[in-house]
Amino acid sequence: MILKDLASLEGLKLLNEDIDLNKEIESVYIGDLLSWVMAHAGKGSAWITVQTHMNIIAVAVLLEMSCIILPENIKAEENTLARASEEGIAVFTTPLDAYKIACEFKERL
Amino acid sequence: MADTYEMTFNVGSRDFSSAGDASRTIKRTLKQLGVDSSIIRRIAIASYEAEMNIAIHSLGGKIDLLIDGDRIFVETEDYGPGIENVDLAMTEGWSTAGHEIREMGFGAGMGLPNMKKCADEFYIESEVPTGTKIKMIFNI
Ligand SMILES: Nc1ncnc2c1ncn2[C@@H]1O[C@H](COP(=O)(O)OP(=O)(O)OP(=O)(O)O)[C@@H](O)[C@H]1O
Ligand SMILES: [Mg+2]
């Protein structure tokens, strides 16, 4: 599936601009400990995390992730979003929790 | 590919707004040079962990990227305070990161073990209070 296909996820909102929504999502990874994520998340993954500071963008870029999804209506800081746009990383938020987001993916991936 | 290529990046202490920039530039450079993507991934992970450790745990330092024929060297050096017990620091899960740092998602105690796993050769040398030096070699 591609980022565009996420549109049907409940209450999903893209938080930043200038994003290519045709990027492929290959898998999902859930985690908040950055060096753990760094060691285990795959390329092209949609990353579900509660972290919102700028360093998540560095992690996403280095691992070539497809996007970041913030669960439970978490909002990212402005400088995080600005950096995300510069690097072409989509940052979404949704009212769903990480478990429910993962369940939604199970149907689609 | 060019025979030798060298770049140096300064890494500031607690400078979280630019933390990760050196690793990103390293990744981009290696991509431009046509290095195999699975090797780039290992180098990106290792240099990111090294960069964050300098930013979080040290008084500041630098990262050197050196490409020499069929080997890529990532070498770091910081200005202190050094690591008291390197064997302990290399243990998975061991961290001295404080509360604030952990809240940002650092402090799993996985950075140094990640570096060692990613590199083909890994050397660490540390002296209190002078600083820490790490040398990682990746075979292309
Ligand atoms: N450059 C450094 N200078 C001083 N101490 C360091 C340095 N690098 C690592 N350390 C020490 O070694 C410990 C382990 O480092 P490691 O990178 O494995 O984990 P961490 O940085 O604490 O957490 P993580 O990398 O998982 O976010 C650190 O908590 C710190 O005490
Ligand atoms: Mg670390």
PDB file of N, CA and C in Angstrom, chain B residues 30-87:
ATOM      1  N   LEU B  30      27.548   8.697   0.835  1.00  0.00           N
ATOM      2  CA  LEU B  30      27.825   7.315   0.424  1.00  0.00           C
ATOM      3  C   LEU B  30      26.884   6.886  -0.694  1.00  0.00           C
ATOM      4  N   LYS B  31      25.660   7.393  -0.647  1.00  0.00           N
ATOM      5  CA  LYS B  31      24.692   7.078  -1.691  1.00  0.00           C
ATOM      6  C   LYS B  31      25.162   7.653  -3.025  1.00  0.00           C
ATOM      7  N   GLN B  32      25.618   8.924  -2.958  1.00  0.00           N
ATOM      8  CA  GLN B  32      26.118   9.565  -4.170  1.00  0.00           C
ATOM      9  C   GLN B  32      27.316   8.830  -4.742  1.00  0.00           C
ATOM     10  N   LEU B  33      28.106   8.248  -3.855  1.00  0.00           N
ATOM     11  CA  LEU B  33      29.300   7.530  -4.313  1.00  0.00           C
ATOM     12  C   LEU B  33      28.967   6.117  -4.788  1.00  0.00           C
ATOM     13  N   GLY B  34      27.684   5.749  -4.648  1.00  0.00           N
ATOM     14  CA  GLY B  34      27.260   4.464  -5.182  1.00  0.00           C
ATOM     15  C   GLY B  34      27.573   3.266  -4.304  1.00  0.00           C
ATOM     16  N   VAL B  35      27.769   3.494  -3.005  1.00  0.00           N
ATOM     17  CA  VAL B  35      28.027   2.382  -2.085  1.00  0.00           C
ATOM     18  C   VAL B  35      26.754   1.529  -1.949  1.00  0.00           C
ATOM     19  N   ASP B  36      26.928   0.247  -1.792  1.00  0.00           N
ATOM     20  CA  ASP B  36      25.815  -0.706  -1.657  1.00  0.00           C
ATOM     21  C   ASP B  36      24.867  -0.297  -0.516  1.00  0.00           C
ATOM     22  N   SER B  37      23.560  -0.390  -0.773  1.00  0.00           N
ATOM     23  CA  SER B  37      22.608   0.180   0.182  1.00  0.00           C
ATOM     24  C   SER B  37      22.578  -0.561   1.528  1.00  0.00           C
ATOM     25  N   SER B  38      22.885  -1.849   1.547  1.00  0.00           N
ATOM     26  CA  SER B  38      22.870  -2.534   2.844  1.00  0.00           C
ATOM     27  C   SER B  38      24.072  -2.110   3.690  1.00  0.00           C
ATOM     28  N   ILE B  39      25.174  -1.774   3.029  1.00  0.00           N
ATOM     29  CA  ILE B  39      26.335  -1.258   3.772  1.00  0.00           C
ATOM     30  C   ILE B  39      26.048   0.164   4.254  1.00  0.00           C
ATOM     31  N   ILE B  40      25.405   0.960   3.403  1.00  0.00           N
ATOM     32  CA  ILE B  40      25.041   2.330   3.805  1.00  0.00           C
ATOM     33  C   ILE B  40      24.165   2.282   5.048  1.00  0.00           C
ATOM     34  N   ARG B  41      23.231   1.346   5.074  1.00  0.00           N
ATOM     35  CA  ARG B  41      22.329   1.231   6.211  1.00  0.00           C
ATOM     36  C   ARG B  41      23.108   0.959   7.500  1.00  0.00           C
ATOM     37  N   ARG B  42      24.053   0.037   7.438  1.00  0.00           N
ATOM     38  CA  ARG B  42      24.852  -0.264   8.635  1.00  0.00           C
ATOM     39  C   ARG B  42      25.676   0.946   9.068  1.00  0.00           C
ATOM     40  N   ILE B  43      26.245   1.646   8.099  1.00  0.00           N
ATOM     41  CA  ILE B  43      27.060   2.821   8.433  1.00  0.00           C
ATOM     42  C   ILE B  43      26.175   3.929   9.003  1.00  0.00           C
ATOM     43  N   ALA B  44      24.988   4.091   8.436  1.00  0.00           N
ATOM     44  CA  ALA B  44      24.075   5.138   8.913  1.00  0.00           C
ATOM     45  C   ALA B  44      23.669   4.880  10.361  1.00  0.00           C
ATOM     46  N   ILE B  45      23.349   3.625  10.674  1.00  0.00           N
ATOM     47  CA  ILE B  45      22.954   3.282  12.042  1.00  0.00           C
ATOM     48  C   ILE B  45      24.122   3.511  13.001  1.00  0.00           C
ATOM     49  N   ALA B  46      25.285   3.011  12.628  1.00  0.00           N
ATOM     50  CA  ALA B  46      26.452   3.127  13.514  1.00  0.00           C
ATOM     51  C   ALA B  46      26.865   4.581  13.712  1.00  0.00           C
ATOM     52  N   SER B  47      26.853   5.367  12.641  1.00  0.00           N
ATOM     53  CA  SER B  47      27.298   6.754  12.812  1.00  0.00           C
ATOM     54  C   SER B  47      26.260   7.563  13.576  1.00  0.00           C
ATOM     55  N   TYR B  48      24.986   7.215  13.407  1.00  0.00           N
ATOM     56  CA  TYR B  48      23.941   7.893  14.173  1.00  0.00           C
ATOM     57  C   TYR B  48      24.123   7.634  15.672  1.00  0.00           C
ATOM     58  N   GLU B  49      24.341   6.392  16.043  1.00  0.00           N
ATOM     59  CA  GLU B  49      24.529   6.056  17.458  1.00  0.00           C
ATOM     60  C   GLU B  49      25.761   6.762  18.021  1.00  0.00           C
ATOM     61  N   ALA B  50      26.820   6.807  17.219  1.00  0.00           N
ATOM     62  CA  ALA B  50      28.039   7.485  17.672  1.00  0.00           C
ATOM     63  C   ALA B  50      27.787   8.985  17.831  1.00  0.00           C
ATOM     64  N   GLU B  51      27.085   9.541  16.871  1.00  0.00           N
ATOM     65  CA  GLU B  51      26.792  10.973  16.904  1.00  0.00           C
ATOM     66  C   GLU B  51      25.936  11.329  18.116  1.00  0.00           C
ATOM     67  N   MET B  52      24.898  10.524  18.369  1.00  0.00           N
ATOM     68  CA  MET B  52      24.033  10.814  19.500  1.00  0.00           C
ATOM     69  C   MET B  52      24.776  10.655  20.821  1.00  0.00           C
ATOM     70  N   ASN B  53      25.664   9.676  20.912  1.00  0.00           N
ATOM     71  CA  ASN B  53      26.431   9.524  22.148  1.00  0.00           C
ATOM     72  C   ASN B  53      27.306  10.739  22.418  1.00  0.00           C
ATOM     73  N   ILE B  54      27.916  11.278  21.356  1.00  0.00           N
ATOM     74  CA  ILE B  54      28.730  12.480  21.551  1.00  0.00           C
ATOM     75  C   ILE B  54      27.829  13.631  22.009  1.00  0.00           C
ATOM     76  N   ALA B  55      26.677  13.769  21.364  1.00  0.00           N
ATOM     77  CA  ALA B  55      25.767  14.868  21.708  1.00  0.00           C
ATOM     78  C   ALA B  55      25.221  14.723  23.128  1.00  0.00           C
ATOM     79  N   ILE B  56      24.901  13.493  23.517  1.00  0.00           N
ATOM     80  CA  ILE B  56      24.238  13.276  24.806  1.00  0.00           C
ATOM     81  C   ILE B  56      25.222  13.146  25.962  1.00  0.00           C
ATOM     82  N   HIS B  57      26.252  12.329  25.757  1.00  0.00           N
ATOM     83  CA  HIS B  57      27.103  11.959  26.894  1.00  0.00           C
ATOM     84  C   HIS B  57      28.426  12.724  26.985  1.00  0.00           C
ATOM     85  N   SER B  58      28.809  13.438  25.941  1.00  0.00           N
ATOM     86  CA  SER B  58      30.141  14.056  25.984  1.00  0.00           C
ATOM     87  C   SER B  58      30.065  15.570  25.975  1.00  0.00           C
ATOM     88  N   LEU B  59      31.224  16.167  26.063  1.00  0.00           N
ATOM     89  CA  LEU B  59      31.329  17.630  26.050  1.00  0.00           C
ATOM     90  C   LEU B  59      31.419  18.152  24.623  1.00  0.00           C
ATOM     91  N   GLY B  60      31.202  17.283  23.663  1.00  0.00           N
ATOM     92  CA  GLY B  60      31.318  17.668  22.254  1.00  0.00           C
ATOM     93  C   GLY B  60      32.466  16.914  21.612  1.00  0.00           C
ATOM     94  N   GLY B  61      32.416  16.816  20.304  1.00  0.00           N
ATOM     95  CA  GLY B  61      33.483  16.076  19.628  1.00  0.00           C
ATOM     96  C   GLY B  61      33.337  16.132  18.130  1.00  0.00           C
ATOM     97  N   LYS B  62      33.924  15.155  17.461  1.00  0.00           N
ATOM     98  CA  LYS B  62      33.827  15.162  15.995  1.00  0.00           C
ATOM     99  C   LYS B  62      33.772  13.754  15.427  1.00  0.00           C
ATOM    100  N   ILE B  63      33.278  13.682  14.206  1.00  0.00           N
ATOM    101  CA  ILE B  63      33.194  12.415  13.485  1.00  0.00           C
ATOM    102  C   ILE B  63      33.940  12.576  12.171  1.00  0.00           C
ATOM    103  N   ASP B  64      34.768  11.611  11.859  1.00  0.00           N
ATOM    104  CA  ASP B  64      35.500  11.586  10.597  1.00  0.00           C
ATOM    105  C   ASP B  64      34.982  10.465   9.725  1.00  0.00           C
ATOM    106  N   LEU B  65      34.732  10.791   8.482  1.00  0.00           N
ATOM    107  CA  LEU B  65      34.389   9.751   7.507  1.00  0.00           C
ATOM    108  C   LEU B  65      35.551   9.657   6.536  1.00  0.00           C
ATOM    109  N   LEU B  66      36.079   8.454   6.375  1.00  0.00           N
ATOM    110  CA  LEU B  66      37.192   8.284   5.443  1.00  0.00           C
ATOM    111  C   LEU B  66      36.927   7.070   4.573  1.00  0.00           C
ATOM    112  N   ILE B  67      36.941   7.320   3.277  1.00  0.00           N
ATOM    113  CA  ILE B  67      36.772   6.200   2.355  1.00  0.00           C
ATOM    114  C   ILE B  67      38.124   5.959   1.708  1.00  0.00           C
ATOM    115  N   ASP B  68      38.612   4.760   1.860  1.00  0.00           N
ATOM    116  CA  ASP B  68      39.939   4.460   1.345  1.00  0.00           C
ATOM    117  C   ASP B  68      39.880   3.125   0.606  1.00  0.00           C
ATOM    118  N   GLY B  69      39.804   3.205  -0.692  1.00  0.00           N
ATOM    119  CA  GLY B  69      39.741   1.994  -1.504  1.00  0.00           C
ATOM    120  C   GLY B  69      38.511   1.181  -1.181  1.00  0.00           C
ATOM    121  N   ASP B  70      38.698  -0.003  -0.629  1.00  0.00           N
ATOM    122  CA  ASP B  70      37.536  -0.870  -0.384  1.00  0.00           C
ATOM    123  C   ASP B  70      37.107  -0.872   1.075  1.00  0.00           C
ATOM    124  N   ARG B  71      37.564   0.136   1.839  1.00  0.00           N
ATOM    125  CA  ARG B  71      37.135   0.214   3.233  1.00  0.00           C
ATOM    126  C   ARG B  71      36.648   1.619   3.574  1.00  0.00           C
ATOM    127  N   ILE B  72      35.637   1.658   4.429  1.00  0.00           N
ATOM    128  CA  ILE B  72      35.116   2.941   4.900  1.00  0.00           C
ATOM    129  C   ILE B  72      35.375   3.015   6.400  1.00  0.00           C
ATOM    130  N   PHE B  73      35.966   4.108   6.836  1.00  0.00           N
ATOM    131  CA  PHE B  73      36.275   4.307   8.251  1.00  0.00           C
ATOM    132  C   PHE B  73      35.361   5.392   8.812  1.00  0.00           C
ATOM    133  N   VAL B  74      34.746   5.114   9.946  1.00  0.00           N
ATOM    134  CA  VAL B  74      34.026   6.151  10.689  1.00  0.00           C
ATOM    135  C   VAL B  74      34.719   6.246  12.039  1.00  0.00           C
ATOM    136  N   GLU B  75      35.340   7.394  12.289  1.00  0.00           N
ATOM    137  CA  GLU B  75      36.106   7.550  13.525  1.00  0.00           C
ATOM    138  C   GLU B  75      35.570   8.728  14.312  1.00  0.00           C
ATOM    139  N   THR B  76      35.401   8.524  15.608  1.00  0.00           N
ATOM    140  CA  THR B  76      34.897   9.615  16.432  1.00  0.00           C
ATOM    141  C   THR B  76      35.865   9.906  17.569  1.00  0.00           C
ATOM    142  N   GLU B  77      35.788  11.129  18.026  1.00  0.00           N
ATOM    143  CA  GLU B  77      36.656  11.553  19.117  1.00  0.00           C
ATOM    144  C   GLU B  77      35.897  12.635  19.870  1.00  0.00           C
ATOM    145  N   ASP B  78      35.873  12.546  21.200  1.00  0.00           N
ATOM    146  CA  ASP B  78      35.225  13.630  21.929  1.00  0.00           C
ATOM    147  C   ASP B  78      36.144  14.178  23.016  1.00  0.00           C
ATOM    148  N   TYR B  79      35.704  15.273  23.621  1.00  0.00           N
ATOM    149  CA  TYR B  79      36.571  16.027  24.538  1.00  0.00           C
ATOM    150  C   TYR B  79      36.275  15.722  26.001  1.00  0.00           C
ATOM    151  N   GLY B  80      35.775  14.546  26.281  1.00  0.00           N
ATOM    152  CA  GLY B  80      35.521  14.137  27.653  1.00  0.00           C
ATOM    153  C   GLY B  80      34.039  14.002  27.925  1.00  0.00           C
ATOM    154  N   PRO B  81      33.652  13.479  29.042  1.00  0.00           N
ATOM    155  CA  PRO B  81      34.454  13.133  30.223  1.00  0.00           C
ATOM    156  C   PRO B  81      35.030  11.716  30.196  1.00  0.00           C
ATOM    157  N   GLY B  82      34.883  10.988  29.119  1.00  0.00           N
ATOM    158  CA  GLY B  82      35.389   9.618  29.081  1.00  0.00           C
ATOM    159  C   GLY B  82      34.437   8.635  29.752  1.00  0.00           C
ATOM    160  N   ILE B  83      34.728   7.348  29.557  1.00  0.00           N
ATOM    161  CA  ILE B  83      33.877   6.294  30.128  1.00  0.00           C
ATOM    162  C   ILE B  83      34.692   5.524  31.164  1.00  0.00           C
ATOM    163  N   GLU B  84      34.131   5.472  32.360  1.00  0.00           N
ATOM    164  CA  GLU B  84      34.817   4.827  33.478  1.00  0.00           C
ATOM    165  C   GLU B  84      35.091   3.344  33.194  1.00  0.00           C
ATOM    166  N   ASN B  85      34.035   2.619  32.811  1.00  0.00           N
ATOM    167  CA  ASN B  85      34.148   1.172  32.601  1.00  0.00           C
ATOM    168  C   ASN B  85      33.592   0.818  31.221  1.00  0.00           C
ATOM    169  N   VAL B  86      34.489   0.645  30.273  1.00  0.00           N
ATOM    170  CA  VAL B  86      34.076   0.460  28.885  1.00  0.00           C
ATOM    171  C   VAL B  86      33.322  -0.868  28.699  1.00  0.00           C
ATOM    172  N   ASP B  87      33.747  -1.914  29.403  1.00  0.00           N
ATOM    173  CA  ASP B  87      33.062  -3.207  29.273  1.00  0.00           C
ATOM    174  C   ASP B  87      31.599  -3.091  29.683  1.00  0.00           C
TER     175      ASP B  87
END
